[in-house]
PDB file of C-alpha atoms in Angstrom:
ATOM      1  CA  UNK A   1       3.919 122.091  89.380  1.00  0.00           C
ATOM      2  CA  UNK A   2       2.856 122.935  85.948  1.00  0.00           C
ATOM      3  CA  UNK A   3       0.702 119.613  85.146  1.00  0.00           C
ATOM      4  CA  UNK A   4      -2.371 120.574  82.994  1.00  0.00           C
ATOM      5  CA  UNK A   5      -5.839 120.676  85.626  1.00  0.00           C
ATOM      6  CA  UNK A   6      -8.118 117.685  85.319  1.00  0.00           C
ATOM      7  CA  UNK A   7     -11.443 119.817  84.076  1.00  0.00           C
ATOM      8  CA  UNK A   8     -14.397 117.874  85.706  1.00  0.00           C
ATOM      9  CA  UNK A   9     -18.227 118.185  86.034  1.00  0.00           C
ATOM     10  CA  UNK A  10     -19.744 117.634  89.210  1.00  0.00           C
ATOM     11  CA  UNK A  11     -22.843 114.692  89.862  1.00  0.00           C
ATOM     12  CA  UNK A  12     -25.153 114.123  92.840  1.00  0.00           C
ATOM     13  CA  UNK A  13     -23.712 116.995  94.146  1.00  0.00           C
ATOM     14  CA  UNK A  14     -20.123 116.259  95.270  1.00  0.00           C
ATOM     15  CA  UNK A  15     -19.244 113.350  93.058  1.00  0.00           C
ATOM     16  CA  UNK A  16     -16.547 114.370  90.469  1.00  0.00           C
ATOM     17  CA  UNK A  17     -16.982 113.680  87.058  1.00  0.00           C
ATOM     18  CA  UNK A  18     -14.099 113.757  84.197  1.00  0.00           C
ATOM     19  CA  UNK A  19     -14.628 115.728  81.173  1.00  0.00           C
ATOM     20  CA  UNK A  20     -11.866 114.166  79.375  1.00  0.00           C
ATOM     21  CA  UNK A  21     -13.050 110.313  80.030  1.00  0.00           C
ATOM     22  CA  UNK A  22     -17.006 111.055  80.595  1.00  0.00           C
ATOM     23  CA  UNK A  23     -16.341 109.077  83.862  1.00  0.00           C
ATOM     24  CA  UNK A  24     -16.796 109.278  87.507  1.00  0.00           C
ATOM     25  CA  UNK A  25     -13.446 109.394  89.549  1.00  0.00           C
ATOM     26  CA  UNK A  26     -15.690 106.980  92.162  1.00  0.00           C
ATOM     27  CA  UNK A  27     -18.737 105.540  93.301  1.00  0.00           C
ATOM     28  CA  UNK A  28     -22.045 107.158  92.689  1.00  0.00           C
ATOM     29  CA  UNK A  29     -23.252 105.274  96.002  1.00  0.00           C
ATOM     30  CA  UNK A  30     -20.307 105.237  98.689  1.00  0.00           C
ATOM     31  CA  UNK A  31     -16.501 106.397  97.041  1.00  0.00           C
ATOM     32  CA  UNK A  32     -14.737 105.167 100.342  1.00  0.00           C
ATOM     33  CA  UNK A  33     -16.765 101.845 100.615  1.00  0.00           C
ATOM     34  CA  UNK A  34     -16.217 101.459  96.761  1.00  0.00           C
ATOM     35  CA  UNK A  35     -12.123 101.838  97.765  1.00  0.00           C
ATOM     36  CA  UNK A  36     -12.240  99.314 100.687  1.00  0.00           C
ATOM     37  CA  UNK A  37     -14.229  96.767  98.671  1.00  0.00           C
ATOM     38  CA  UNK A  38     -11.610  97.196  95.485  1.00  0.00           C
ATOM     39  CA  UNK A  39      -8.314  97.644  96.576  1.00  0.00           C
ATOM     40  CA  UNK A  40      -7.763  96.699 100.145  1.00  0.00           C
ATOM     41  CA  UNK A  41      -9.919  93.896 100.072  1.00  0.00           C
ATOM     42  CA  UNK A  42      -9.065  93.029  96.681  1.00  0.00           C
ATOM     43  CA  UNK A  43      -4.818  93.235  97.820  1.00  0.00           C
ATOM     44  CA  UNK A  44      -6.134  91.760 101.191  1.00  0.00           C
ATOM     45  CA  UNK A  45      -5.356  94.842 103.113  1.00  0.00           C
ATOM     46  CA  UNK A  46      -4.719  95.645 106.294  1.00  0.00           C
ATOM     47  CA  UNK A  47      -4.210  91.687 107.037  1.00  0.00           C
ATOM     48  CA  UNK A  48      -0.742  91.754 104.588  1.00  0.00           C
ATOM     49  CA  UNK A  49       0.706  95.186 106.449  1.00  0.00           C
ATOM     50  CA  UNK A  50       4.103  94.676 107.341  1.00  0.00           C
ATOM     51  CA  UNK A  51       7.329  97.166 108.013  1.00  0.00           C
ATOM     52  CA  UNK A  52       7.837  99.802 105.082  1.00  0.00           C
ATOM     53  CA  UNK A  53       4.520  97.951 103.435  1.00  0.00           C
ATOM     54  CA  UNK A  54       4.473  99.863  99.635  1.00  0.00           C
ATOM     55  CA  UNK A  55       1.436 100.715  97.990  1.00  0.00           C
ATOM     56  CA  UNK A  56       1.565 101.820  94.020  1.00  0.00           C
ATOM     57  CA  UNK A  57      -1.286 103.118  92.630  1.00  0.00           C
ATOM     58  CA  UNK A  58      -2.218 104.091  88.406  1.00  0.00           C
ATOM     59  CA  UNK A  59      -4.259 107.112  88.614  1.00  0.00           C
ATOM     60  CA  UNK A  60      -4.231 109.217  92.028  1.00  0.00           C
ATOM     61  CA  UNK A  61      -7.106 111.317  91.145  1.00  0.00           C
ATOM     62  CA  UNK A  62      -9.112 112.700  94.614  1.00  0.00           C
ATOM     63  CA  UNK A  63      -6.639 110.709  96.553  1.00  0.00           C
ATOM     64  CA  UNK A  64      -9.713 108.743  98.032  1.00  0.00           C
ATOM     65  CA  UNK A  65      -7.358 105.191  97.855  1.00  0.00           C
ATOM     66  CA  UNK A  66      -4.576 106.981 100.032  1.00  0.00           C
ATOM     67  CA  UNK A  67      -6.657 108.579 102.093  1.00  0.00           C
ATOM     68  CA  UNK A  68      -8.274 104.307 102.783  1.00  0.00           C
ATOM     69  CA  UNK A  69      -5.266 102.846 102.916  1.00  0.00           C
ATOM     70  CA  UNK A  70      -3.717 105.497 104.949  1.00  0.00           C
ATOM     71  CA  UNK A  71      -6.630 105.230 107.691  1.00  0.00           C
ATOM     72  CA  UNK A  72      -6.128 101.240 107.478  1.00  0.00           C
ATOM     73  CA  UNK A  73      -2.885 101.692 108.261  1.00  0.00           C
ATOM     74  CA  UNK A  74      -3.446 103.788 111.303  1.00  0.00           C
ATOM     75  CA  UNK A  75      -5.840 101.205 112.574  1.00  0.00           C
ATOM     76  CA  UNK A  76      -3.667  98.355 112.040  1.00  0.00           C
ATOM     77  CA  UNK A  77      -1.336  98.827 114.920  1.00  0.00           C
ATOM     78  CA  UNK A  78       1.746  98.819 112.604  1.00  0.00           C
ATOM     79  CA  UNK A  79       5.159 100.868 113.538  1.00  0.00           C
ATOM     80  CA  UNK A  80       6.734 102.854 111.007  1.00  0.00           C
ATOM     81  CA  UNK A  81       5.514 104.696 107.947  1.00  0.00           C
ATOM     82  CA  UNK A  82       3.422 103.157 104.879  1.00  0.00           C
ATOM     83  CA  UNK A  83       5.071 103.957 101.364  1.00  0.00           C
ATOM     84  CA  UNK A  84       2.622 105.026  98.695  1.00  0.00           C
ATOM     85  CA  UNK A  85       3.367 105.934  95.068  1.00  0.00           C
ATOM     86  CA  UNK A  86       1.090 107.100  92.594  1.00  0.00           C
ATOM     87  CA  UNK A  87       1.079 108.052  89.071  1.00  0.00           C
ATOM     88  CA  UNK A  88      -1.464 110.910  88.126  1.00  0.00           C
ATOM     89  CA  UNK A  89      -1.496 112.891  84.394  1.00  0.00           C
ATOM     90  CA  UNK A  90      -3.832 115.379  85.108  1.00  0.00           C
ATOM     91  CA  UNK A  91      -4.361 116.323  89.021  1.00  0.00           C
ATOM     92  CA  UNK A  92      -7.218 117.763  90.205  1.00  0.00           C
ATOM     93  CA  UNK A  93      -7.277 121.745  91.107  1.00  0.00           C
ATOM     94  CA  UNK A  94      -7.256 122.362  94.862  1.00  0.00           C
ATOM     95  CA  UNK A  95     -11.171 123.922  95.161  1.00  0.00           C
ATOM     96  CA  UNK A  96     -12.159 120.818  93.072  1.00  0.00           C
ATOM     97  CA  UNK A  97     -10.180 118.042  94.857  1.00  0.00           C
ATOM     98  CA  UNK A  98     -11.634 119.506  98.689  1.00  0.00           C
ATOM     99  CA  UNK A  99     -15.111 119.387  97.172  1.00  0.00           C
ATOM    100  CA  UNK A 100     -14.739 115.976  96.691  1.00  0.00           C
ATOM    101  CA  UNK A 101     -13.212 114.836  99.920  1.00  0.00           C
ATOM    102  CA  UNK A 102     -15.703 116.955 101.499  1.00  0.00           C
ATOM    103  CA  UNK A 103     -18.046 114.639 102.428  1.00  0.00           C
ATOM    104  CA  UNK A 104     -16.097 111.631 103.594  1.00  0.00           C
ATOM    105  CA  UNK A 105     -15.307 110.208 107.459  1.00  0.00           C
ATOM    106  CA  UNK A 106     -12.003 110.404 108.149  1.00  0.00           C
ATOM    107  CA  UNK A 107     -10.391 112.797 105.259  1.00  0.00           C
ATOM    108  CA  UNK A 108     -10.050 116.025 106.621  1.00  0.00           C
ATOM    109  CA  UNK A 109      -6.847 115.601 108.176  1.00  0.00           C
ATOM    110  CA  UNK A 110      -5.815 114.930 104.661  1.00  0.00           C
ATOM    111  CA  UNK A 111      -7.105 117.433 102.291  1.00  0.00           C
ATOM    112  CA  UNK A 112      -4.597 119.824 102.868  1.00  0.00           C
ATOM    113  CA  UNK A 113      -1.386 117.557 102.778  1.00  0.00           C
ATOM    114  CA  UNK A 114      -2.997 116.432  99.032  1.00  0.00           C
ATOM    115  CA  UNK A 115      -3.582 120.034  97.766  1.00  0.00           C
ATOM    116  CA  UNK A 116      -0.503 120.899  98.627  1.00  0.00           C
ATOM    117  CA  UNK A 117       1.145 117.658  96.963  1.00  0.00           C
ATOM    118  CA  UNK A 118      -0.870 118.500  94.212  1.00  0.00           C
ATOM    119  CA  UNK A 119       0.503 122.141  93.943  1.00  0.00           C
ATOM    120  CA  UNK A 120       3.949 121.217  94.635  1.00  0.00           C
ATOM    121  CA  UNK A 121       6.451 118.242  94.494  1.00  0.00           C
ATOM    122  CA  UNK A 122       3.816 115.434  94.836  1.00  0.00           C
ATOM    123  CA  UNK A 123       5.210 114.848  98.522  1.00  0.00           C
ATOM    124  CA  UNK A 124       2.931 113.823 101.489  1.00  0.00           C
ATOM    125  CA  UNK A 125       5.319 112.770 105.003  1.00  0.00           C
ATOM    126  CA  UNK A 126       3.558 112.162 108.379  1.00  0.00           C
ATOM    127  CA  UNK A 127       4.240 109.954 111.007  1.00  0.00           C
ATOM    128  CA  UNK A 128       3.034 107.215 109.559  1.00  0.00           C
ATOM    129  CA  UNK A 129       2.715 108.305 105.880  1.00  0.00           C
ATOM    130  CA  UNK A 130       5.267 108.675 103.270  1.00  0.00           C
ATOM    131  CA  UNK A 131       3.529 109.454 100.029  1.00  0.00           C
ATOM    132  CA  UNK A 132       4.316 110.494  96.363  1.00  0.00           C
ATOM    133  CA  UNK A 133       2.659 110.937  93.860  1.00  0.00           C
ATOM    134  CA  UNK A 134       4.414 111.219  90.239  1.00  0.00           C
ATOM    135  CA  UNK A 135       3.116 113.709  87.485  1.00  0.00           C
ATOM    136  CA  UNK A 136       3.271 112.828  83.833  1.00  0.00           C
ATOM    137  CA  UNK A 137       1.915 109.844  81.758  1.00  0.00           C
ATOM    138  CA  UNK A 138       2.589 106.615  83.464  1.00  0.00           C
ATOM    139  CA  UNK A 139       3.846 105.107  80.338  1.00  0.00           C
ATOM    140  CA  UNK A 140       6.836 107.109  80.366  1.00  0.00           C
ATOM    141  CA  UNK A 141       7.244 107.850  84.046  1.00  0.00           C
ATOM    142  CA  UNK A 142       6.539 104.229  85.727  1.00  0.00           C
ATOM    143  CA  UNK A 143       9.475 102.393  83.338  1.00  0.00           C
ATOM    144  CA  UNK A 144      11.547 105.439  85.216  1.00  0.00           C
ATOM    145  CA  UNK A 145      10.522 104.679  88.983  1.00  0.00           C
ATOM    146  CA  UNK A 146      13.329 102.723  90.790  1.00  0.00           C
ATOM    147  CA  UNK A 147      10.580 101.515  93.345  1.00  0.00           C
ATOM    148  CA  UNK A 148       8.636  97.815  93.552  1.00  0.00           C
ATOM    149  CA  UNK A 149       5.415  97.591  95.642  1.00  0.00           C
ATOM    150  CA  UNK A 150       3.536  94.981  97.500  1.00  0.00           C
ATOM    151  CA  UNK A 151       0.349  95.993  96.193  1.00  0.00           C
ATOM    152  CA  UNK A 152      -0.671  97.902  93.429  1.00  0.00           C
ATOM    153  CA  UNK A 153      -4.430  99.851  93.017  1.00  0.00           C
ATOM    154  CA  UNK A 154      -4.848  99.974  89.184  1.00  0.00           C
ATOM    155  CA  UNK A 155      -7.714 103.085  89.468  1.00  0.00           C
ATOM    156  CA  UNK A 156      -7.179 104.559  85.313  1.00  0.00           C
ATOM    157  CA  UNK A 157     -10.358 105.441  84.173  1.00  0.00           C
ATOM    158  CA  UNK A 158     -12.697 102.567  82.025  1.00  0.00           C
ATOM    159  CA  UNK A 159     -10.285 100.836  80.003  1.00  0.00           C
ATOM    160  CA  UNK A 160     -13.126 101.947  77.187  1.00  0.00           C
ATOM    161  CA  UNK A 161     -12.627 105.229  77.853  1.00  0.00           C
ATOM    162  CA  UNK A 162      -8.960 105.675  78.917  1.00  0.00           C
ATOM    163  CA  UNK A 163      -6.961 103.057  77.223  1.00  0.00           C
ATOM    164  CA  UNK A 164      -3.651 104.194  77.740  1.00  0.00           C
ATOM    165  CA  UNK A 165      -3.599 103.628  81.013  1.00  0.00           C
ATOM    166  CA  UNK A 166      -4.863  99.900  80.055  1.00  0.00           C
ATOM    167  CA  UNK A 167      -1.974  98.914  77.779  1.00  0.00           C
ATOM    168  CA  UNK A 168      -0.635  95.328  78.036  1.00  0.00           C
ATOM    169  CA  UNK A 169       2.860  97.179  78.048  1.00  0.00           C
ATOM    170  CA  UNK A 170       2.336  99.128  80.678  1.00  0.00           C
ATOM    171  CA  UNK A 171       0.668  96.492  82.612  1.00  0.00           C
ATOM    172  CA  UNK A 172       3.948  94.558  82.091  1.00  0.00           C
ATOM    173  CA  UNK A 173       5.805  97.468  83.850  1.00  0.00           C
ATOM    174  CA  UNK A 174       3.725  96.906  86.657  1.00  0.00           C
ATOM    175  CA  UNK A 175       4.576  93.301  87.021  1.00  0.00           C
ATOM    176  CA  UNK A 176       8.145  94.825  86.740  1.00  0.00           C
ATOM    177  CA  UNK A 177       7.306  96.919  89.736  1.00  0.00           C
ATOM    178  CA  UNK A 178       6.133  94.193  91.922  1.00  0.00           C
ATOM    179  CA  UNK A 179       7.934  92.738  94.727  1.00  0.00           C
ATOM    180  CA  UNK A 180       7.714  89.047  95.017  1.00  0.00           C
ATOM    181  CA  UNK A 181       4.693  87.419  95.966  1.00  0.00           C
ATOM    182  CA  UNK A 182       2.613  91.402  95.261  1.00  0.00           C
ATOM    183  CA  UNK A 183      -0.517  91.642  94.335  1.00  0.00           C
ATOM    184  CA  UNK A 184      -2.423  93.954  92.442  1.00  0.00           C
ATOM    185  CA  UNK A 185      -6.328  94.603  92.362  1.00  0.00           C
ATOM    186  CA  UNK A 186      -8.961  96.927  90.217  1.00  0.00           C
ATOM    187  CA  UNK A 187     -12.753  97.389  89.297  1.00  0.00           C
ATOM    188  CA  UNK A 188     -12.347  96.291  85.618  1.00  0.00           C
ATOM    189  CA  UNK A 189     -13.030  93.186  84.760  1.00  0.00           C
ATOM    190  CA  UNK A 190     -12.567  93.605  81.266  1.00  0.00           C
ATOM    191  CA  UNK A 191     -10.878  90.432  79.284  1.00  0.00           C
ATOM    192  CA  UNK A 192      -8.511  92.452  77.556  1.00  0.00           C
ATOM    193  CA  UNK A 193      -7.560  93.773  81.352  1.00  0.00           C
ATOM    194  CA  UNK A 194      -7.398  90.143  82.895  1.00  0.00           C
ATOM    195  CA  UNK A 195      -5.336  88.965  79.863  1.00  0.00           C
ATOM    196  CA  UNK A 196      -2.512  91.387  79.670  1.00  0.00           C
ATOM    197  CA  UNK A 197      -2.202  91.320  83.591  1.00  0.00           C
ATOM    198  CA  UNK A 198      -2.130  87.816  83.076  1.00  0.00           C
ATOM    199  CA  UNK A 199       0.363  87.319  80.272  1.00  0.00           C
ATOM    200  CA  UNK A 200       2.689  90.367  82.675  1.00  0.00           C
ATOM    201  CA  UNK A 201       2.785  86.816  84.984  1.00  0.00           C
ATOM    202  CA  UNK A 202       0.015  87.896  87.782  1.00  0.00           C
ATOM    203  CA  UNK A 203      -2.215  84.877  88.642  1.00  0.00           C
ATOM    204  CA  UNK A 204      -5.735  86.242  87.551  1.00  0.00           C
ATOM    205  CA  UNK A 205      -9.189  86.260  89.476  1.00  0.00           C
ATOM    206  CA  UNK A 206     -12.170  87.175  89.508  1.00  0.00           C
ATOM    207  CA  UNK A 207     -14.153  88.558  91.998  1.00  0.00           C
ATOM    208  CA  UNK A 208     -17.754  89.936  93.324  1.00  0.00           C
ATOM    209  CA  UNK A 209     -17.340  93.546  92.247  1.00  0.00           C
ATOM    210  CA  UNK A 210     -18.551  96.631  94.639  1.00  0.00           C
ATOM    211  CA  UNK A 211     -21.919  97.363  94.369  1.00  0.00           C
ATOM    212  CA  UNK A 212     -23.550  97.601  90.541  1.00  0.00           C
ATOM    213  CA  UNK A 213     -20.703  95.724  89.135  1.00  0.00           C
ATOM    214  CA  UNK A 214     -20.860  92.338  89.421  1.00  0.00           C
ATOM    215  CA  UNK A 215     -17.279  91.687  88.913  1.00  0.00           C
ATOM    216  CA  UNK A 216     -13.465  92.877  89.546  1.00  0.00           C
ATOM    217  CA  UNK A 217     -10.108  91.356  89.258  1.00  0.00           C
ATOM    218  CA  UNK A 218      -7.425  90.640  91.345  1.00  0.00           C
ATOM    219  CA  UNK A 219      -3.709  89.343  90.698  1.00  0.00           C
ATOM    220  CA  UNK A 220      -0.646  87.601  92.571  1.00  0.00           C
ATOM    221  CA  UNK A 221       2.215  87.893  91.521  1.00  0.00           C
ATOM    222  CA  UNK A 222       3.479  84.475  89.973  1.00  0.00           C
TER     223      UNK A 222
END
């Protein structure tokens, strides 16, 4: 996989830092709590699992989301695999992304099936996981995906600081990716965000954010 390296900085010790956005890939205070709070709570995860449940994600980054939703999964009792697809530019290096996951409950049994993703074809399959994650810019690659989801985890970067991954037109595409009645859910609560998810036919909220933020959003699917 020939994907240029995300180049990152590292804060508090083991929290990675972009040097292309100037942002953290997660929390400062709890990364996994952050993920539970956003986007399983926010897509109302595990209590909407079903058979061959499909989770799309913008921006796989440390892998932190699959890693939650995978462990959710486990716990839920379901049969079969979950389906998770995620759309990464710039994946981390392997040294970098096992830093990162280094200090989390319940991620060690999947550090090594990410760096090796990350290396390779993008491909994670366990018992219960079938995973992919999709190099390249989103813009181009996501209009290209043949797939719909049930939930999507919108994790770009700030929309200030990485606005392509922000754009109303892509944000349409994800509508276009949804299955009936999907949801979608992410940190921002920036107007611009809520709008173009809005006007892509998702049925807007807001809600209390995780932590420092006070808010986040959440759609359904019109």
């Amino acid at each position: 996989m020939d994907q240029p390296r995300h180049q990152i900085d590292w804060r508090n010790g083991n929290v990675p830092v972009s040097r292309q956005f100037d942002d953290p890939f997660f929390s400062l205070e709890n990364g996994l709590e952050e993920t539970r709070h956003v986007f399983l709570t926010g897509n109302a995860l595990p209590a909407r699992f079903k058979p061959d449940f499909h989770i799309a994600e913008l921006g796989f980054g440390t892998g932190l989301n699959l890693i939650a939703a995978a462990l959710a999964w486990e716990g839920s009792g379901q049969q079969g695999r979950l389906h998770f697809t995620s759309f990464e530019a710039f994946p981390l290096a392997a040294d970098d992304l096992r830093m990162a996951l280094a200090g989390f409950a319940g991620a060690a049994p999947y550090v090594d099936l990410i760096a090796t993703a990350l290396a390779g074809d993008g491909k994670i399959t366990t018992a219960q996981l079938s995973a992919q994650i999709i190099f390249g810019d989103a813009r181009v690659t996501l209009p290209a995906w043949d797939g719909r989801a049930d939930a999507w985890f919108l994790d770009g970067f700030a929309p200030a600081r990485n606005p392509e991954l922000w754009e109303p037109a892509l944000l349409a595409q994800v509508a276009r990716h949804t299955a009936p009645g999907g949801t979608c859910a992410t940190y921002s609560a920036a107007g611009a965000v809520r709008a173009a998810l809005a006007d892509a036919g998702f049925t807007v909220t807001r809600i209390p954010g995780y932590g420092r933020k006070r808010h986040m959003t959440q759609g359904v699917l019109s």
